[in-house]
């Protein structure tokens, strides 16, 4: 007789309970991962609320913010949210190489954000500076206007080339890592698998364009604004020197009115220099410190992980370093050249008046003496311009320090040095 084995009823119940328990555990893990993913978003929103309460409360800043156009406000919100995202991600890292990567991203985003904040806070003064520059620009000769425009066009073209290269490298890297991973990184690791691939690519392309236009565009705009301001000051001093040489060479029509006209022109240029100090002073420490820290971190990261990095990632990082070098060198050299042109005013005055007969007209001689005293004043003794007066020597020192740091990093990573040498 065949034996029939009857399975207990609780086996099926136990199997169902285990299945339900696994589902609950899976849902609990999903909930925990989702809360962990949105924690940076909640923290960022909390910080935005605190910032809004703290900074928008003063009436002066509130008026400056409310007078902006809608697209300016959108750009400011995007920049601050992106900077807060990188800052929160920096806080939540466990250390190691991820911390340094997030620190580099935070520094680069802060460059654009703080530049935009400087524009908002100093917007009225910047507009006054632009008006003063237009008035001085009308005094230029056609040759000086053409030279000024050509320099600005060359600088703008170089910046656009670097921005285009940055966008190309960004698109290639996104294509390699995948659009889904790219979007998950920018949306705080929130899973977006439920979105169709076509929608992912559409959102990703829009995000790439917006990110490139706002981040790189804001940085390029501020770089060109500083360079244009320095070039305008340099061309103003050069135009003044040429006008002074032409005036003093014509001894027949030289009188007190001509000297007073030159003195008024010089005071107008000096007033432009003094107004730029409010723009340059907050940017002095910010640009130099952000440049040095970003370069050191990028060099350490690229050399340490050279064996594990792809060629396009390495080239993209090098291109960003070149953009930082371009910004640092262009602003530093433009400001130092403007200062050097201003220093030539007094030697040029002594050169053109060396053969002047002081016995002919005592009033004219007194006016020229007062004009020489005016030219001898140190118009670059302000905080920001004093830094740029030492920029050339300072830049050489910084480059020497960075070169020594690169050599030390190579010595600490002999494998990377061997891989780079062998190609």
PDB file of C-alpha atoms in Angstrom, residues 225-335:
ATOM      1  CA  UNK A 225      33.608  92.198 -17.712  1.00  0.00           C
ATOM      2  CA  UNK A 226      36.734  92.415 -15.547  1.00  0.00           C
ATOM      3  CA  UNK A 227      39.000  92.289 -18.598  1.00  0.00           C
ATOM      4  CA  UNK A 228      36.967  94.941 -20.444  1.00  0.00           C
ATOM      5  CA  UNK A 229      37.036  97.169 -17.365  1.00  0.00           C
ATOM      6  CA  UNK A 230      40.826  96.839 -17.087  1.00  0.00           C
ATOM      7  CA  UNK A 231      41.273  97.435 -20.816  1.00  0.00           C
ATOM      8  CA  UNK A 232      39.051 100.525 -20.614  1.00  0.00           C
ATOM      9  CA  UNK A 233      41.174 101.948 -17.790  1.00  0.00           C
ATOM     10  CA  UNK A 234      44.396 101.167 -19.646  1.00  0.00           C
ATOM     11  CA  UNK A 235      43.122 102.745 -22.862  1.00  0.00           C
ATOM     12  CA  UNK A 236      41.882 105.761 -20.883  1.00  0.00           C
ATOM     13  CA  UNK A 237      45.332 106.368 -19.409  1.00  0.00           C
ATOM     14  CA  UNK A 238      46.925 105.845 -22.818  1.00  0.00           C
ATOM     15  CA  UNK A 239      44.517 108.291 -24.437  1.00  0.00           C
ATOM     16  CA  UNK A 240      45.242 110.793 -21.668  1.00  0.00           C
ATOM     17  CA  UNK A 241      49.007 110.442 -22.188  1.00  0.00           C
ATOM     18  CA  UNK A 242      48.662 110.987 -25.941  1.00  0.00           C
ATOM     19  CA  UNK A 243      46.409 113.996 -25.378  1.00  0.00           C
ATOM     20  CA  UNK A 244      48.877 115.435 -22.863  1.00  0.00           C
ATOM     21  CA  UNK A 245      51.841 114.942 -25.213  1.00  0.00           C
ATOM     22  CA  UNK A 246      49.940 116.571 -28.085  1.00  0.00           C
ATOM     23  CA  UNK A 247      48.851 119.502 -25.888  1.00  0.00           C
ATOM     24  CA  UNK A 248      52.296 120.302 -24.465  1.00  0.00           C
ATOM     25  CA  UNK A 249      54.021 119.931 -27.830  1.00  0.00           C
ATOM     26  CA  UNK A 250      51.842 122.734 -29.179  1.00  0.00           C
ATOM     27  CA  UNK A 251      53.457 125.582 -27.234  1.00  0.00           C
ATOM     28  CA  UNK A 252      51.682 128.302 -29.199  1.00  0.00           C
ATOM     29  CA  UNK A 253      48.123 127.506 -28.046  1.00  0.00           C
ATOM     30  CA  UNK A 254      49.167 126.274 -24.592  1.00  0.00           C
ATOM     31  CA  UNK A 255      47.455 128.149 -21.765  1.00  0.00           C
ATOM     32  CA  UNK A 256      45.942 127.590 -18.335  1.00  0.00           C
ATOM     33  CA  UNK A 257      42.673 126.315 -19.799  1.00  0.00           C
ATOM     34  CA  UNK A 258      44.488 123.537 -21.635  1.00  0.00           C
ATOM     35  CA  UNK A 259      46.219 122.443 -18.430  1.00  0.00           C
ATOM     36  CA  UNK A 260      42.945 122.541 -16.484  1.00  0.00           C
ATOM     37  CA  UNK A 261      41.267 120.520 -19.238  1.00  0.00           C
ATOM     38  CA  UNK A 262      43.959 117.851 -18.936  1.00  0.00           C
ATOM     39  CA  UNK A 263      43.649 117.914 -15.166  1.00  0.00           C
ATOM     40  CA  UNK A 264      39.877 117.435 -15.432  1.00  0.00           C
ATOM     41  CA  UNK A 265      40.406 114.520 -17.824  1.00  0.00           C
ATOM     42  CA  UNK A 266      42.892 112.928 -15.428  1.00  0.00           C
ATOM     43  CA  UNK A 267      40.547 113.349 -12.455  1.00  0.00           C
ATOM     44  CA  UNK A 268      37.773 111.703 -14.468  1.00  0.00           C
ATOM     45  CA  UNK A 269      39.965 108.671 -15.188  1.00  0.00           C
ATOM     46  CA  UNK A 270      41.058 108.473 -11.532  1.00  0.00           C
ATOM     47  CA  UNK A 271      37.404 108.590 -10.492  1.00  0.00           C
ATOM     48  CA  UNK A 272      36.795 105.582 -12.728  1.00  0.00           C
ATOM     49  CA  UNK A 273      39.684 103.757 -11.029  1.00  0.00           C
ATOM     50  CA  UNK A 274      38.375 104.533  -7.539  1.00  0.00           C
ATOM     51  CA  UNK A 275      34.908 103.257  -8.423  1.00  0.00           C
ATOM     52  CA  UNK A 276      36.309  99.969  -9.685  1.00  0.00           C
ATOM     53  CA  UNK A 277      37.800  99.238  -6.269  1.00  0.00           C
ATOM     54  CA  UNK A 278      34.370  98.190  -4.979  1.00  0.00           C
ATOM     55  CA  UNK A 279      34.263  95.595  -7.754  1.00  0.00           C
ATOM     56  CA  UNK A 280      37.854  94.372  -7.581  1.00  0.00           C
ATOM     57  CA  UNK A 281      38.324  94.233  -3.807  1.00  0.00           C
ATOM     58  CA  UNK A 282      35.854  91.369  -3.149  1.00  0.00           C
ATOM     59  CA  UNK A 283      37.175  89.514  -6.195  1.00  0.00           C
ATOM     60  CA  UNK A 284      40.867  89.693  -5.271  1.00  0.00           C
ATOM     61  CA  UNK A 285      40.963  87.074  -2.545  1.00  0.00           C
ATOM     62  CA  UNK A 286      38.151  85.064  -4.088  1.00  0.00           C
ATOM     63  CA  UNK A 287      39.713  84.598  -7.529  1.00  0.00           C
ATOM     64  CA  UNK A 288      43.217  83.872  -6.283  1.00  0.00           C
ATOM     65  CA  UNK A 289      42.200  81.458  -3.520  1.00  0.00           C
ATOM     66  CA  UNK A 290      39.659  79.589  -5.675  1.00  0.00           C
ATOM     67  CA  UNK A 291      42.203  79.290  -8.481  1.00  0.00           C
ATOM     68  CA  UNK A 292      44.973  77.888  -6.268  1.00  0.00           C
ATOM     69  CA  UNK A 293      42.710  75.440  -4.417  1.00  0.00           C
ATOM     70  CA  UNK A 294      40.981  74.189  -7.572  1.00  0.00           C
ATOM     71  CA  UNK A 295      44.257  73.647  -9.410  1.00  0.00           C
ATOM     72  CA  UNK A 296      45.846  71.793  -6.483  1.00  0.00           C
ATOM     73  CA  UNK A 297      42.826  69.524  -6.010  1.00  0.00           C
ATOM     74  CA  UNK A 298      42.445  68.820  -9.740  1.00  0.00           C
ATOM     75  CA  UNK A 299      46.136  68.074 -10.172  1.00  0.00           C
ATOM     76  CA  UNK A 300      46.109  65.690  -7.201  1.00  0.00           C
ATOM     77  CA  UNK A 301      42.975  63.935  -8.437  1.00  0.00           C
ATOM     78  CA  UNK A 302      44.103  63.627 -12.067  1.00  0.00           C
ATOM     79  CA  UNK A 303      47.597  62.359 -11.267  1.00  0.00           C
ATOM     80  CA  UNK A 304      46.454  59.952  -8.549  1.00  0.00           C
ATOM     81  CA  UNK A 305      43.763  58.370 -10.731  1.00  0.00           C
ATOM     82  CA  UNK A 306      45.502  58.679 -14.087  1.00  0.00           C
ATOM     83  CA  UNK A 307      45.722  54.888 -14.558  1.00  0.00           C
ATOM     84  CA  UNK A 308      41.981  54.493 -13.931  1.00  0.00           C
ATOM     85  CA  UNK A 309      40.777  57.542 -15.857  1.00  0.00           C
ATOM     86  CA  UNK A 310      39.557  57.500 -19.417  1.00  0.00           C
ATOM     87  CA  UNK A 311      41.222  59.695 -21.983  1.00  0.00           C
ATOM     88  CA  UNK A 312      38.188  61.947 -22.452  1.00  0.00           C
ATOM     89  CA  UNK A 313      37.763  62.439 -18.704  1.00  0.00           C
ATOM     90  CA  UNK A 314      41.419  63.399 -18.378  1.00  0.00           C
ATOM     91  CA  UNK A 315      41.191  65.817 -21.325  1.00  0.00           C
ATOM     92  CA  UNK A 316      38.005  67.339 -19.896  1.00  0.00           C
ATOM     93  CA  UNK A 317      39.714  67.942 -16.567  1.00  0.00           C
ATOM     94  CA  UNK A 318      42.726  69.497 -18.306  1.00  0.00           C
ATOM     95  CA  UNK A 319      40.419  71.743 -20.315  1.00  0.00           C
ATOM     96  CA  UNK A 320      38.790  73.028 -17.112  1.00  0.00           C
ATOM     97  CA  UNK A 321      42.234  73.706 -15.666  1.00  0.00           C
ATOM     98  CA  UNK A 322      43.154  75.651 -18.802  1.00  0.00           C
ATOM     99  CA  UNK A 323      39.985  77.732 -18.398  1.00  0.00           C
ATOM    100  CA  UNK A 324      40.991  78.548 -14.812  1.00  0.00           C
ATOM    101  CA  UNK A 325      44.480  79.488 -16.001  1.00  0.00           C
ATOM    102  CA  UNK A 326      42.972  81.652 -18.734  1.00  0.00           C
ATOM    103  CA  UNK A 327      40.729  83.495 -16.280  1.00  0.00           C
ATOM    104  CA  UNK A 328      43.514  84.028 -13.759  1.00  0.00           C
ATOM    105  CA  UNK A 329      46.106  85.173 -16.306  1.00  0.00           C
ATOM    106  CA  UNK A 330      43.754  87.393 -18.333  1.00  0.00           C
ATOM    107  CA  UNK A 331      42.418  89.293 -15.327  1.00  0.00           C
ATOM    108  CA  UNK A 332      45.831  89.572 -13.671  1.00  0.00           C
ATOM    109  CA  UNK A 333      47.698  90.777 -16.746  1.00  0.00           C
ATOM    110  CA  UNK A 334      44.925  93.153 -17.827  1.00  0.00           C
ATOM    111  CA  UNK A 335      44.854  94.805 -14.412  1.00  0.00           C
TER     112      UNK A 335
END
